[in-house]
PDB file of C-alpha atoms in Angstrom:
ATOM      1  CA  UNK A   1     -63.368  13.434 -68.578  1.00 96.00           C
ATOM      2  CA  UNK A   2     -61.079  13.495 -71.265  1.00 97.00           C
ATOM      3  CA  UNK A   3     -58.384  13.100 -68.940  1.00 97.00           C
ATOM      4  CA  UNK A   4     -59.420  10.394 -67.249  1.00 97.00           C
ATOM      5  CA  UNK A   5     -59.947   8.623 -70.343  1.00 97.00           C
ATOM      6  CA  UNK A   6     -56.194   8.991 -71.275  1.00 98.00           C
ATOM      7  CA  UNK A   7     -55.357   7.990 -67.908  1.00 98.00           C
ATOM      8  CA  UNK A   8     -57.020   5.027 -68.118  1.00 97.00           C
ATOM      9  CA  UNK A   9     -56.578   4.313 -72.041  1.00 97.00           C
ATOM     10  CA  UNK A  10     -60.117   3.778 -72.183  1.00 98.00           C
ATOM     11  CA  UNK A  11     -61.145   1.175 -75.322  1.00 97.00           C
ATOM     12  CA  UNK A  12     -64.562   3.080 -75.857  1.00 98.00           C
ATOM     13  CA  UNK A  13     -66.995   5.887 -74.828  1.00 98.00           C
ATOM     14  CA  UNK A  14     -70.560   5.104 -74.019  1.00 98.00           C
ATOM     15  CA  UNK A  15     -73.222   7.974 -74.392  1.00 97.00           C
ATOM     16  CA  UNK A  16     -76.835   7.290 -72.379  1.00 97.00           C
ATOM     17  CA  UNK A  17     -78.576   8.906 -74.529  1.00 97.00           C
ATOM     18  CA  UNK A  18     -80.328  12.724 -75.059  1.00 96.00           C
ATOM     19  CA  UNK A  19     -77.495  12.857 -77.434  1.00 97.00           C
ATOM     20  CA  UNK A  20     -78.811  16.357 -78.566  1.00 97.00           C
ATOM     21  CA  UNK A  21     -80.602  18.355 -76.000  1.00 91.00           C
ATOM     22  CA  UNK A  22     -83.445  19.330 -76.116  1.00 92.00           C
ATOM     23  CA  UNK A  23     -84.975  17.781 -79.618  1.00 96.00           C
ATOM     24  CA  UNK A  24     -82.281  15.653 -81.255  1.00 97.00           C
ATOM     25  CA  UNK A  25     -81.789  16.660 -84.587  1.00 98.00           C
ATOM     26  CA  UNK A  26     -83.068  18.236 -87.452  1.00 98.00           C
ATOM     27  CA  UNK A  27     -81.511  16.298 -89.975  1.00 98.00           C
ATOM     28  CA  UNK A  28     -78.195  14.810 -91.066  1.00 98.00           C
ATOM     29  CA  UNK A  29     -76.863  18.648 -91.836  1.00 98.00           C
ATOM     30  CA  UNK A  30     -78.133  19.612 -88.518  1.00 98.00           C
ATOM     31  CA  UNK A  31     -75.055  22.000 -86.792  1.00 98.00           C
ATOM     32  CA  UNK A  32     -75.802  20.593 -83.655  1.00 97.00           C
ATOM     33  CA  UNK A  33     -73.546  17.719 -84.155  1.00 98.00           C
ATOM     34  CA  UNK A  34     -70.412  19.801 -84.084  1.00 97.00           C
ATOM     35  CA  UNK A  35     -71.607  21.762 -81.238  1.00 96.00           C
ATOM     36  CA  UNK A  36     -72.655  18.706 -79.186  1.00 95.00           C
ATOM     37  CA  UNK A  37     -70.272  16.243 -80.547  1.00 97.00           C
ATOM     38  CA  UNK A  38     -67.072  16.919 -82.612  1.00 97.00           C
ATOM     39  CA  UNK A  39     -66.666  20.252 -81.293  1.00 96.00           C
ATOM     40  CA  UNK A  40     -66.795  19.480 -77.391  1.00 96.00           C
ATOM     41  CA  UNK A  41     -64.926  15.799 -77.383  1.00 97.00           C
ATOM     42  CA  UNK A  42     -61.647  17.316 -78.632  1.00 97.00           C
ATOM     43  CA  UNK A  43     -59.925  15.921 -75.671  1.00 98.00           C
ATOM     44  CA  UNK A  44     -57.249  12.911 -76.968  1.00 97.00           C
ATOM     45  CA  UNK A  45     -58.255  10.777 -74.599  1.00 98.00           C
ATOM     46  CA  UNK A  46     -61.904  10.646 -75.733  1.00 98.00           C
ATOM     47  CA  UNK A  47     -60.668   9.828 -79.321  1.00 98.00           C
ATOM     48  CA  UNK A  48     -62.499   6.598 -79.436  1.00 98.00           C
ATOM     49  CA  UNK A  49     -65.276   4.575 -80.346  1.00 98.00           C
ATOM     50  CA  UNK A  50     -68.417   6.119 -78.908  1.00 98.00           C
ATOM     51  CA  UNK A  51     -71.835   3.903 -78.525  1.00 98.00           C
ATOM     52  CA  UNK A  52     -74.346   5.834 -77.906  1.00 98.00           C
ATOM     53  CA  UNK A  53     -78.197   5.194 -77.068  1.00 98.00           C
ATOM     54  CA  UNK A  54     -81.324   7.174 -78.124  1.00 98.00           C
ATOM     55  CA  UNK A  55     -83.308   9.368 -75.429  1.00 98.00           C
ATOM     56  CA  UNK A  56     -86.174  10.560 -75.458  1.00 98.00           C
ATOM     57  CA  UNK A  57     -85.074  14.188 -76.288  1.00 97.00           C
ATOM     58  CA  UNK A  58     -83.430  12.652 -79.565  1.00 98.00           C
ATOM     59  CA  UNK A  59     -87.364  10.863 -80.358  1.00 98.00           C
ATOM     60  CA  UNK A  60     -88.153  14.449 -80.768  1.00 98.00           C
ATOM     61  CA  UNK A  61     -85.954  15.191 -83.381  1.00 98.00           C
ATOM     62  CA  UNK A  62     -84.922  13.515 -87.121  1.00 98.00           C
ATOM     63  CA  UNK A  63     -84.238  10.049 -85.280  1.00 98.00           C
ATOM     64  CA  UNK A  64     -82.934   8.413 -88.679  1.00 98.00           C
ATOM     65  CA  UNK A  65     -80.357  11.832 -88.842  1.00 98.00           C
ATOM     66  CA  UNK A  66     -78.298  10.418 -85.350  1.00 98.00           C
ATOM     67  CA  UNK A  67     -78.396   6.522 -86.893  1.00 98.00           C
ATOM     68  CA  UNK A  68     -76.947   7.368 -90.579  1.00 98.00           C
ATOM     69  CA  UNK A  69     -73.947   6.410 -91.478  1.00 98.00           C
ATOM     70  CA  UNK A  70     -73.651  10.109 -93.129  1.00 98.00           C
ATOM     71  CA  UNK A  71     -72.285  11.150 -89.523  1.00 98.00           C
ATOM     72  CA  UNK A  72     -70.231   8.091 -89.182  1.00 97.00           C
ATOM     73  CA  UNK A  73     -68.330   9.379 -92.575  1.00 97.00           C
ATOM     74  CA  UNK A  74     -68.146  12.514 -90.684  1.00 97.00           C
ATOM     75  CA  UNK A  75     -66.675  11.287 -87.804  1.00 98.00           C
ATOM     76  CA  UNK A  76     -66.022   7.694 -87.641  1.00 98.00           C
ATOM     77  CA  UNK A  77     -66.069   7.111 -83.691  1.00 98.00           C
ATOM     78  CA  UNK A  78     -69.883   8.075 -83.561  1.00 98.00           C
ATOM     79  CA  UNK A  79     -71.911   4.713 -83.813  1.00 98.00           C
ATOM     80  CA  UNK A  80     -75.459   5.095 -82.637  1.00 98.00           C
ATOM     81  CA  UNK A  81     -78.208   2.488 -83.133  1.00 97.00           C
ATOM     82  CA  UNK A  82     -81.899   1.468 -81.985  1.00 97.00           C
ATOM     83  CA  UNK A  83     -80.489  -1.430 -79.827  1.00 98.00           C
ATOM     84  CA  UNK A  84     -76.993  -3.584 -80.255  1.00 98.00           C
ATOM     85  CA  UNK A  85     -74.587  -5.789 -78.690  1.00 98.00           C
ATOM     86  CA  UNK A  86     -71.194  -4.983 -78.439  1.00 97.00           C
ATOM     87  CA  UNK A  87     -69.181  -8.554 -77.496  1.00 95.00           C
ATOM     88  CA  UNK A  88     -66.087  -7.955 -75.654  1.00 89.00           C
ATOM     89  CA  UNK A  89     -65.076 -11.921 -74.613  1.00 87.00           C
ATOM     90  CA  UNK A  90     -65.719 -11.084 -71.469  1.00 95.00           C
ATOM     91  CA  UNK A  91     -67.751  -8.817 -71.062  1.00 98.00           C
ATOM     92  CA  UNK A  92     -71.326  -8.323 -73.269  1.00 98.00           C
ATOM     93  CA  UNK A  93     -72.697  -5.105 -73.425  1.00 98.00           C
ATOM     94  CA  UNK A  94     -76.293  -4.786 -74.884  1.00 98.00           C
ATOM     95  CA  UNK A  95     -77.532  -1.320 -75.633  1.00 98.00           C
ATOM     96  CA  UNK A  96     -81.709  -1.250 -75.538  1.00 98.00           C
ATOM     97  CA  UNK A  97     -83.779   1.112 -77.006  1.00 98.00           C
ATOM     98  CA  UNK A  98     -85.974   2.170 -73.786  1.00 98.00           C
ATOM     99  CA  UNK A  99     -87.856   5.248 -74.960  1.00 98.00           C
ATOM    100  CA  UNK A 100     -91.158   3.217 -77.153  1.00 98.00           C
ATOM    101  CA  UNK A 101     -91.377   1.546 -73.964  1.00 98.00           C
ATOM    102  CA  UNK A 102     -92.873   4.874 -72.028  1.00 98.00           C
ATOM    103  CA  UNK A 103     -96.573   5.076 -71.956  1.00 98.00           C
ATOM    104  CA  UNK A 104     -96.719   9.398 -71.304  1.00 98.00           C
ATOM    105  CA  UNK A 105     -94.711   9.526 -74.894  1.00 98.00           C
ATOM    106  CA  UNK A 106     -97.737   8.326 -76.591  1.00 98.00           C
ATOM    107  CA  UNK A 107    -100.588   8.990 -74.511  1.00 96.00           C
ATOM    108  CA  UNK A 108     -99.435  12.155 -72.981  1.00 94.00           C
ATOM    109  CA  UNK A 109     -97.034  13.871 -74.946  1.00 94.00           C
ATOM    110  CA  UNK A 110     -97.257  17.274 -73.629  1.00 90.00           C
ATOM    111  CA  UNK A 111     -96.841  19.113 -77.058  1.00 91.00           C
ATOM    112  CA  UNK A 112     -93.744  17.308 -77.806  1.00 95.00           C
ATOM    113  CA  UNK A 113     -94.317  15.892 -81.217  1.00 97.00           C
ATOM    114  CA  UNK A 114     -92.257  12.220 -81.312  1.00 98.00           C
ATOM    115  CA  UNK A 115     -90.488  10.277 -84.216  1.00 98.00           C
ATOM    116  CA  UNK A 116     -91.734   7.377 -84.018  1.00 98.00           C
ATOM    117  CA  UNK A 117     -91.068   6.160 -87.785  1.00 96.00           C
ATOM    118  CA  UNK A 118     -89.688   2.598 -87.115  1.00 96.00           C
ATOM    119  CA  UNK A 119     -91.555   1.976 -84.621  1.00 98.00           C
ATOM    120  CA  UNK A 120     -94.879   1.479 -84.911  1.00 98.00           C
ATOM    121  CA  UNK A 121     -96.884  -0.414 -84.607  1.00 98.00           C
ATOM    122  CA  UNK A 122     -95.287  -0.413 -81.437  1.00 98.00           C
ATOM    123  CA  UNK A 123     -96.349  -3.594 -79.243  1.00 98.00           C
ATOM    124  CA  UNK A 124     -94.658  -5.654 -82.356  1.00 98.00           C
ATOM    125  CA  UNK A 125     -91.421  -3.593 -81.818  1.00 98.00           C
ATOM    126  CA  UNK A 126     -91.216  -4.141 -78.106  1.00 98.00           C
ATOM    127  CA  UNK A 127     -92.327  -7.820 -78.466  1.00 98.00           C
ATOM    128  CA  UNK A 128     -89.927  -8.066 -81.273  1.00 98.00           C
ATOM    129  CA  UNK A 129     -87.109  -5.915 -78.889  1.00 98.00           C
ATOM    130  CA  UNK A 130     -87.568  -7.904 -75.758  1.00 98.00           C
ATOM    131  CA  UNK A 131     -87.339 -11.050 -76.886  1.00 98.00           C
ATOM    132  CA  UNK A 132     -84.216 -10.504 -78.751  1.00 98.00           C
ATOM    133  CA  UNK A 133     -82.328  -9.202 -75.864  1.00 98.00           C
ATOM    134  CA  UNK A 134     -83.875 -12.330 -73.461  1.00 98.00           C
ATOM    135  CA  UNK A 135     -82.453 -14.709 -76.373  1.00 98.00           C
ATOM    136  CA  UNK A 136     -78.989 -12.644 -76.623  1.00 98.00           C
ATOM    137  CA  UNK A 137     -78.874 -12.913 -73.226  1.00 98.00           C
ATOM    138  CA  UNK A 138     -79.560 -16.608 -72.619  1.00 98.00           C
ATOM    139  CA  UNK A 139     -76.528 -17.427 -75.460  1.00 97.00           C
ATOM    140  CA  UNK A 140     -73.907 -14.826 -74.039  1.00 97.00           C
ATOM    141  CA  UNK A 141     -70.796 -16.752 -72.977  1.00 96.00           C
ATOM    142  CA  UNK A 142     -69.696 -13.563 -71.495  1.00 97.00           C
ATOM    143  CA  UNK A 143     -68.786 -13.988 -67.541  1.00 96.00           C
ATOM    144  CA  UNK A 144     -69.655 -10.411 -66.981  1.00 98.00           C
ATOM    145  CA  UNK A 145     -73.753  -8.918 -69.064  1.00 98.00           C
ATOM    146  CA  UNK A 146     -73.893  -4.960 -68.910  1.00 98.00           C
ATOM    147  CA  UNK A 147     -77.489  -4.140 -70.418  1.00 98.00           C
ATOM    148  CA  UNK A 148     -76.753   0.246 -71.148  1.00 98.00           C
ATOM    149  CA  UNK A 149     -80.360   2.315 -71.496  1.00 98.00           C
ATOM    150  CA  UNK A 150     -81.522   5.768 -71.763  1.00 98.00           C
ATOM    151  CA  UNK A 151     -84.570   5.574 -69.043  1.00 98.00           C
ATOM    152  CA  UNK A 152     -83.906   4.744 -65.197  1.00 98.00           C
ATOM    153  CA  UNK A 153     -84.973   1.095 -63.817  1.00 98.00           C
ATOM    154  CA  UNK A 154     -84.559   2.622 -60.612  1.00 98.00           C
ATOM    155  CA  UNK A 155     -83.552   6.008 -59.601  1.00 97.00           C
ATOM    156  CA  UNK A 156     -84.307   8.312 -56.563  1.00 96.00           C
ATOM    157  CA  UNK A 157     -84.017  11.204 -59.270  1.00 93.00           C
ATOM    158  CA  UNK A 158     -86.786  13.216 -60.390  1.00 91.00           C
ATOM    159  CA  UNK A 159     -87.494  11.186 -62.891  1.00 94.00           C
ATOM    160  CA  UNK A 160     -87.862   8.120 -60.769  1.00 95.00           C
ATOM    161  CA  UNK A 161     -88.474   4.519 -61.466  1.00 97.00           C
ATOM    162  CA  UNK A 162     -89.670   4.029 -64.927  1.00 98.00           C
ATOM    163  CA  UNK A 163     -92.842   1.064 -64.561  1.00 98.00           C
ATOM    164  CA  UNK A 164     -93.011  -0.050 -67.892  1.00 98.00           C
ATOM    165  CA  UNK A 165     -89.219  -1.122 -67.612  1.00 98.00           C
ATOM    166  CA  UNK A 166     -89.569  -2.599 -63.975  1.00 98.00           C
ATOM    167  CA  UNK A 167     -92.554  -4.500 -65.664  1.00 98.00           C
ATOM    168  CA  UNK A 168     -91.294  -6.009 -69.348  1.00 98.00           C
ATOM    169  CA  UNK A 169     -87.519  -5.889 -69.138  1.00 98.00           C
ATOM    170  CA  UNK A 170     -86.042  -6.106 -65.500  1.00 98.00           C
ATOM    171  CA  UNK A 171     -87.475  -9.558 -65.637  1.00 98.00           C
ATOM    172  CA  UNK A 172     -85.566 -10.529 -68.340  1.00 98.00           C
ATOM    173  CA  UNK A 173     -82.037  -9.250 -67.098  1.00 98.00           C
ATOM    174  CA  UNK A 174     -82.749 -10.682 -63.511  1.00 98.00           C
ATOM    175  CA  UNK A 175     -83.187 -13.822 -65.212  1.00 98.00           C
ATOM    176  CA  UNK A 176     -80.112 -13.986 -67.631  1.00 98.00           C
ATOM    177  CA  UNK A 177     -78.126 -12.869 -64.468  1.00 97.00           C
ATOM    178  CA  UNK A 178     -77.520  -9.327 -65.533  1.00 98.00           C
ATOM    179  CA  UNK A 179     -74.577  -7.507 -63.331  1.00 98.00           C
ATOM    180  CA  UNK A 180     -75.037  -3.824 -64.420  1.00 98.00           C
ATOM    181  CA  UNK A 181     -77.773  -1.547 -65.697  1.00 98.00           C
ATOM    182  CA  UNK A 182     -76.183   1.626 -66.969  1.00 98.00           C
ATOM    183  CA  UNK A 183     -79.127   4.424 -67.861  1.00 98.00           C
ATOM    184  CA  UNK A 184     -79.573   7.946 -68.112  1.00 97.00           C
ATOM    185  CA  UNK A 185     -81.866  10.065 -68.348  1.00 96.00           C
ATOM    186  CA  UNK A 186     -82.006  11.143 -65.053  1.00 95.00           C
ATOM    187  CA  UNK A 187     -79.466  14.404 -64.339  1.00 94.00           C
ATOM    188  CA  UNK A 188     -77.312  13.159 -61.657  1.00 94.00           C
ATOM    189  CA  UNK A 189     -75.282  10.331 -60.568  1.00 97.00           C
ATOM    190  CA  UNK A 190     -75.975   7.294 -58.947  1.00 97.00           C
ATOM    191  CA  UNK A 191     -75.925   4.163 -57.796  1.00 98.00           C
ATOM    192  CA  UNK A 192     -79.069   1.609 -56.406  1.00 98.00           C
ATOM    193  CA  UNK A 193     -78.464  -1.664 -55.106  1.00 98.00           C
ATOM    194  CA  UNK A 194     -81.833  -3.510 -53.732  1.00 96.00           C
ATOM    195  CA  UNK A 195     -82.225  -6.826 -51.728  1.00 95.00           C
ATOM    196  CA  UNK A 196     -84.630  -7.868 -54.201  1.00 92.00           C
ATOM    197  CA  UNK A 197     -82.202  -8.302 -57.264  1.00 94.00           C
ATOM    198  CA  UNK A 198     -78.833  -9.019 -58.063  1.00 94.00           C
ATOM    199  CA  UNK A 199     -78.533  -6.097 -60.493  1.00 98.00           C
ATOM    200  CA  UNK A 200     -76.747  -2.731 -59.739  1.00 98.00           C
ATOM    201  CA  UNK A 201     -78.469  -0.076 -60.692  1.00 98.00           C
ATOM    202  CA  UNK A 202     -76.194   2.771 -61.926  1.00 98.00           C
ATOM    203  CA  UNK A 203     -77.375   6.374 -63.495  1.00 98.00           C
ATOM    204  CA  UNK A 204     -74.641   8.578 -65.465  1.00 97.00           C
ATOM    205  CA  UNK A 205     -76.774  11.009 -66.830  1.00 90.00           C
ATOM    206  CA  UNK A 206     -74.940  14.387 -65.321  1.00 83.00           C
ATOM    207  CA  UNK A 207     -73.868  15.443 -68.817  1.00 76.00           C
ATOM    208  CA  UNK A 208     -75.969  18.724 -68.297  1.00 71.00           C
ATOM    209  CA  UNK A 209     -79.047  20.253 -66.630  1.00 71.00           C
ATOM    210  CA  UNK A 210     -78.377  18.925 -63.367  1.00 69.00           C
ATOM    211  CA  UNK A 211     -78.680  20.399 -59.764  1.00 70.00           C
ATOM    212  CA  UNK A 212     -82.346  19.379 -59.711  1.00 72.00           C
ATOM    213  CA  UNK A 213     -82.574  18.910 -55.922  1.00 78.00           C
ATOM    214  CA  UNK A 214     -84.869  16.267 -56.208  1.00 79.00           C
ATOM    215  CA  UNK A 215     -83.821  13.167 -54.272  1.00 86.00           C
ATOM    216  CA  UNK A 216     -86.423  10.392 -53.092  1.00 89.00           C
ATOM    217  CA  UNK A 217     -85.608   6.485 -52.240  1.00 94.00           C
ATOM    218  CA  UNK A 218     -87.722   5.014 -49.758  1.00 87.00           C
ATOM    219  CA  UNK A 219     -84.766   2.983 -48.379  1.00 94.00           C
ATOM    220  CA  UNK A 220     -81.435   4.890 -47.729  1.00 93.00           C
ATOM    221  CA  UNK A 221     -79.830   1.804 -47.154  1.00 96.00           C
ATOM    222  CA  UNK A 222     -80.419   0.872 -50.467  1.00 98.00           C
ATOM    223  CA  UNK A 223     -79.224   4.222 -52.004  1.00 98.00           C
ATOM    224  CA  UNK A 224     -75.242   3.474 -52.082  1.00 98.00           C
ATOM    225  CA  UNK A 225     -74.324   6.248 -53.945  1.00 97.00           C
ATOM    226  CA  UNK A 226     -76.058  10.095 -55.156  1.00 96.00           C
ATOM    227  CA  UNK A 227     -74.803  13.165 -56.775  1.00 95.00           C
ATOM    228  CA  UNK A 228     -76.997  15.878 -57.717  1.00 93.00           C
ATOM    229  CA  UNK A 229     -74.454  17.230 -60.122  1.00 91.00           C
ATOM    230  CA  UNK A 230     -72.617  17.280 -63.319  1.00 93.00           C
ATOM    231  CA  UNK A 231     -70.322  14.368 -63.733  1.00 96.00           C
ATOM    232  CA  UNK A 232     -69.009  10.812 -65.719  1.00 97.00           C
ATOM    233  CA  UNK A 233     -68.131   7.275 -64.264  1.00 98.00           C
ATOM    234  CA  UNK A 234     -65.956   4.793 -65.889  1.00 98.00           C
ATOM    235  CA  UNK A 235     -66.155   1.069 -65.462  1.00 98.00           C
ATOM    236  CA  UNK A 236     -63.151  -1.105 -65.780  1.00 98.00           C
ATOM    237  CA  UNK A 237     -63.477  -4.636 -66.268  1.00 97.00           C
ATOM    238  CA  UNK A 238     -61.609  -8.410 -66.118  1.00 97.00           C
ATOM    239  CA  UNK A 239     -62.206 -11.704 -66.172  1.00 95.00           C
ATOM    240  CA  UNK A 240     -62.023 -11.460 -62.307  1.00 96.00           C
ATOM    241  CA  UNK A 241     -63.813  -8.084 -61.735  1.00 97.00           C
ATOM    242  CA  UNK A 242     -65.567  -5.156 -62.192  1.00 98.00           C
ATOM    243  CA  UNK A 243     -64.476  -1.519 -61.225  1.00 98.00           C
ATOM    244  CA  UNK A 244     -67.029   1.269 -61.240  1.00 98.00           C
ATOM    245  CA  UNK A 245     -65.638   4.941 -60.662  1.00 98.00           C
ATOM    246  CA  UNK A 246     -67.955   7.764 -60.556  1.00 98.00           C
ATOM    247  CA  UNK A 247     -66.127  11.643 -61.198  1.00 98.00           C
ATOM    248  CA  UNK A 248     -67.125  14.949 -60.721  1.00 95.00           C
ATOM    249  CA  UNK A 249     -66.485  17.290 -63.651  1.00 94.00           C
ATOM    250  CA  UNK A 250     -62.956  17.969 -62.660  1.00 95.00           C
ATOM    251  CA  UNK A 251     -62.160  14.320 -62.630  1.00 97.00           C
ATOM    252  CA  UNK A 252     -62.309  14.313 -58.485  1.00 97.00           C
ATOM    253  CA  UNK A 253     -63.391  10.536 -57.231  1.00 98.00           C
ATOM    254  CA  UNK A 254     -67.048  10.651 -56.233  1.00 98.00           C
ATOM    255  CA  UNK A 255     -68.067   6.773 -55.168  1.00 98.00           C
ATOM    256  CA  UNK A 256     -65.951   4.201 -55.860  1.00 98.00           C
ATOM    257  CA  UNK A 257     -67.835   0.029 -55.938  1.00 98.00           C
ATOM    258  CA  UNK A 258     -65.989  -3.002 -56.884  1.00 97.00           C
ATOM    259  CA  UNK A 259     -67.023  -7.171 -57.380  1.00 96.00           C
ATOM    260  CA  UNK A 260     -65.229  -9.379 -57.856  1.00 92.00           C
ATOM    261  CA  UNK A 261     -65.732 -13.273 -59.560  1.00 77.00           C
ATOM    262  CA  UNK A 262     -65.880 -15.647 -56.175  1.00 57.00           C
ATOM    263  CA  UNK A 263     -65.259 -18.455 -58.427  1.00 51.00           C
ATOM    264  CA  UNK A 264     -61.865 -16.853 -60.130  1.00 52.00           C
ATOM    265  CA  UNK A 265     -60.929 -14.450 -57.070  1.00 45.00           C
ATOM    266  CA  UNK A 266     -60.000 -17.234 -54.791  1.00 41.00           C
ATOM    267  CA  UNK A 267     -57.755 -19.426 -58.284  1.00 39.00           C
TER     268      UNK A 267
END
């Protein structure tokens, strides 16, 4: 990964989320983020900005602890926030905050105990959250939208499709002409691309755990792309076009998808 990044003289990292495996963490002092972060990114290609997402493994740990600016001081490329917009010209990139949107959390928690301090009362915060991101949307000037969340739209992983997003906020990026949805959460990679929406659906979430075997899409025609293994993707981007690259650990090419502006790509 850190490889490719210097290859490629990456501008920025993006994390998916599950920061800290398995319950975020304890607190600001928490050792976990040298052995998760500043002690595993070493690489000087990956010595860049990093935007990163919350999971829901980090909702069961100090969620405040990943969003201080005490780890910032600490190392100055971690940013990680609730949900954001990172303008680029052109390209937008809005990072959501998917995990309060997951009915099981709350109902069905499993003996997982969940931070949800900020939250609640939580039908305000969605409300509040998806209506920001529908107006952010609506004003981006940006010729390319990249919305970047922890939980799968659509996946053929074990996790599957998550309803509550196909319900409240694929709407909304279907509307404001959304070209990529970059998640997580999931343990593999992948890409989905359906008949029924202009969106491509792409997972990165091989950072660890994965080799789950479990692989289910009713249409394999609509399944472009799956790797039930550990592994990154990078995405690459102009005025006249997108590159998506998907890697195995050892930096191998995987799936490869391009598009291209029909308007500017025939100037």
């Amino acid at each position: 990964m850190g490889i490719i990044g210097e290859q490629l003289d990456i501008d920025f990292v993006v994390s998916t989320g599950d920061n800290f495996y398995e319950a975020g963490l304890t607190g600001v002092d928490d050792p976990a983020f040298h052995e998760s972060f500043l002690d595993i990114y070493t690489h000087p290609g990956l010595q860049k900005q990093w935007y990163s997402v919350l999971g829901n493994h980090d909702y069961r740990g100090d969620v405040e602890a990943q969003l201080s600016p005490i780890l910032r001081k600490m190392d100055s490329r971690w940013l990680c926030l609730r949900s954001f917009v990172i303008n680029a010209e052109i390209v937008e990139m809005f990072f959501m905050d998917t995990t309060p949107f997951v009915d099981k959390y709350f109902n069905k928690p499993k003996g997982s105990v969940y931070d949800w301090s900020g939250v609640l009362p939580r039908e305000r915060y969605l409300s509040s959250l998806l209506k920001d991101v529908d107006s952010a949307l609506r004003e981006s000037r940006a010729r390319w939208k990249i919305v970047v969340g922890h939980h799968t739209i659509k996946s053929a992983g074990q996790h599957g499709n998550t309803e509550e997003l196909n319900n409240r906020l694929l709407p909304i990026i279907q509307a404001n002409n959304v070209d990529l949805y970059i998640n997580g959460h999931d343990h593999c990679l992948q890409r989905i691309k359906t008949p029924d929406s202009p969106v491509q659906f792409l997972t990165s979430g091989g950072g660890s755990k994965a080799w789950r075997g479990d692989v289910s899409w009713p249409n394999p025609e609509e399944l472009k792309f799956y790797y039930d293994g550990q592994g990154f993707m990078t995405v690459q981007v102009t005025e006249a076009w997108i590159d998506v690259v998907f890697y195995d650990i050892g930096g191998e090419v995987l799936h490869q998808w391009s598009t291209a502006d029909s308007l500017l790509s025939t100037v």
